[in-house]
Amino acid sequence: MNPPERTFRAVAPVIALCWLVVFFDGMDVNIYGAVMPHLIDDKDFGFTPSTAGTVGSWTTFGMLVGALGCGTLTDWLGRKPMVTGSVVVFSLGSALCALAPGVAVFGAGRFVSGLGLGGLMPIGLAIVAEFAPPRRAALATGLMMTSYHAGGMAATGLGLALGPDHGWRVVFWAGVVPALVAVPLVLRWLPESPGVLLAKGRTRDAETVAARYLLPAPTPAGAPEAGARGRLAAVLALFAPGRRLATPLLWLASFAGLLLVYGVSTWLPELMRASGYSLSSSVTFLMVINAGGIVGMLIAGRTADRFGAVPVSAVWFLLTACGAFLLKAQLPLAVAYGVVFVTGIWLFSAQVMVYAAAPSVYPPAQRATGLGWVTGVGRTGAVVGPWLGGAVVTGGDASLGFTTFAVAAVLGAVAISLVPLARANDSDTGTVGASPCVLGHREGKILPKH
């Protein structure tokens, strides 16, 4: 008799918890963009567009450090403690921003928030990749990432509701809520990875978790190696035959995607205001683009499960470039809302499909490390995006900002498109015993040639 197949219902609690913590991640990231106009208008605080761009880059630099460190450590220490620690850290950073007496302390608070935010995403992606139903990994990833945009919409709503009358500090106090809500739920309900449990010698616990969620029985080959030697081996494995060319291409695609995500999340309201729209309309654009992001995740996930994450990501990047070019024009308000919504459908899920493609490149024992480095190195784009947006707004040419985002989208499309070709060529020319591979179209997996 065949074992029962893993379904969404079987793993719903795991995906729901990941959805919740990433919701708070999206809320914290987008709070800064949502209150940006109020920060700049607060003359006593000393924010300028240039300063705001620099502080935005501090945030994303913290995310870079957090992603690189957390993605590597989570295979060793475990998913649950790293999720818990990440939520606590970015909540503390939000509290520091709310209490900040000046720009320097505020920037330090955003850097601390970035450490937690950067660590959370690769862990959530690794958990979903491990627990998702077979042949539904891209859809599960898309479902989880709808929470990021729901959090972005919540942040925009908080900025619109609280910012004008109560000031930007109250909005940052809302960023403390995750530590009070999500942490107790994670500690109580989030399961640990069977592979990590096996690596720690907790064989019975590993088998129990695998049986409960209908996962394959854990084996030593799928467990991460412990200790400093294991951490080094996991990083070096990213450049093993079959991956050494694909890894930097995934990094480049992630760089371009995150430049788009964080550049737009930070600067869309100011770019739209510089294009002649009112303050309230400009902030509302951030909510509209995140609403498009939610729809896009569902479309991209289902499409990628059928055609593969790589081609979907490439097409989505190109459509994002088209949307950015359209926003250069002076459009009527209703038309501008429509273009921003449609651009949101493509923009955010183009980046997420890069993440969905990564598990097909890295085996289970290196998956969290691989995803951590894809997101971590990609964070250099997240550092560049806010800084670049600040430079453009300071220069007074909003259309140049949209052109910059369009170019980044084309770069992402080229990089992700080359991943399957790089894998095939790398395997063909690799060491003896390396199996040639091609991209599976229906499931986005790397399938051996027969």
mmCIF file of C-alpha atoms in Angstrom, residues 1-8 10-11 133-135 210-216:
data_model
loop_
_atom_site.group_PDB
_atom_site.id
_atom_site.type_symbol
_atom_site.label_atom_id
_atom_site.label_comp_id
_atom_site.label_asym_id
_atom_site.label_seq_id
_atom_site.Cartn_x
_atom_site.Cartn_y
_atom_site.Cartn_z
ATOM 1 C CA MET A 1 0.000 0.000 0.000
ATOM 2 C CA ASN A 2 1.328 3.444 -0.923
ATOM 3 C CA PRO A 3 1.829 5.873 1.980
ATOM 4 C CA PRO A 4 -0.680 8.747 2.197
ATOM 5 C CA GLU A 5 0.326 11.779 0.167
ATOM 6 C CA ARG A 6 1.200 14.983 1.970
ATOM 7 C CA THR A 7 -1.486 17.628 1.420
ATOM 8 C CA PHE A 8 -1.889 21.296 2.258
ATOM 9 C CA ALA A 10 -1.624 18.117 6.662
ATOM 10 C CA VAL A 11 0.932 20.938 6.798
ATOM 11 C CA PRO A 133 3.173 19.061 -0.539
ATOM 12 C CA PRO A 134 4.980 17.329 -3.420
ATOM 13 C CA ARG A 135 4.706 19.209 -6.721
ATOM 14 C CA ALA A 210 8.271 13.240 9.843
ATOM 15 C CA ALA A 211 5.401 10.839 10.524
ATOM 16 C CA ARG A 212 3.068 13.585 11.779
ATOM 17 C CA TYR A 213 3.517 15.752 8.681
ATOM 18 C CA LEU A 214 3.894 12.855 6.199
ATOM 19 C CA LEU A 215 7.505 13.769 5.387
ATOM 20 C CA PRO A 216 10.042 11.235 4.110
#
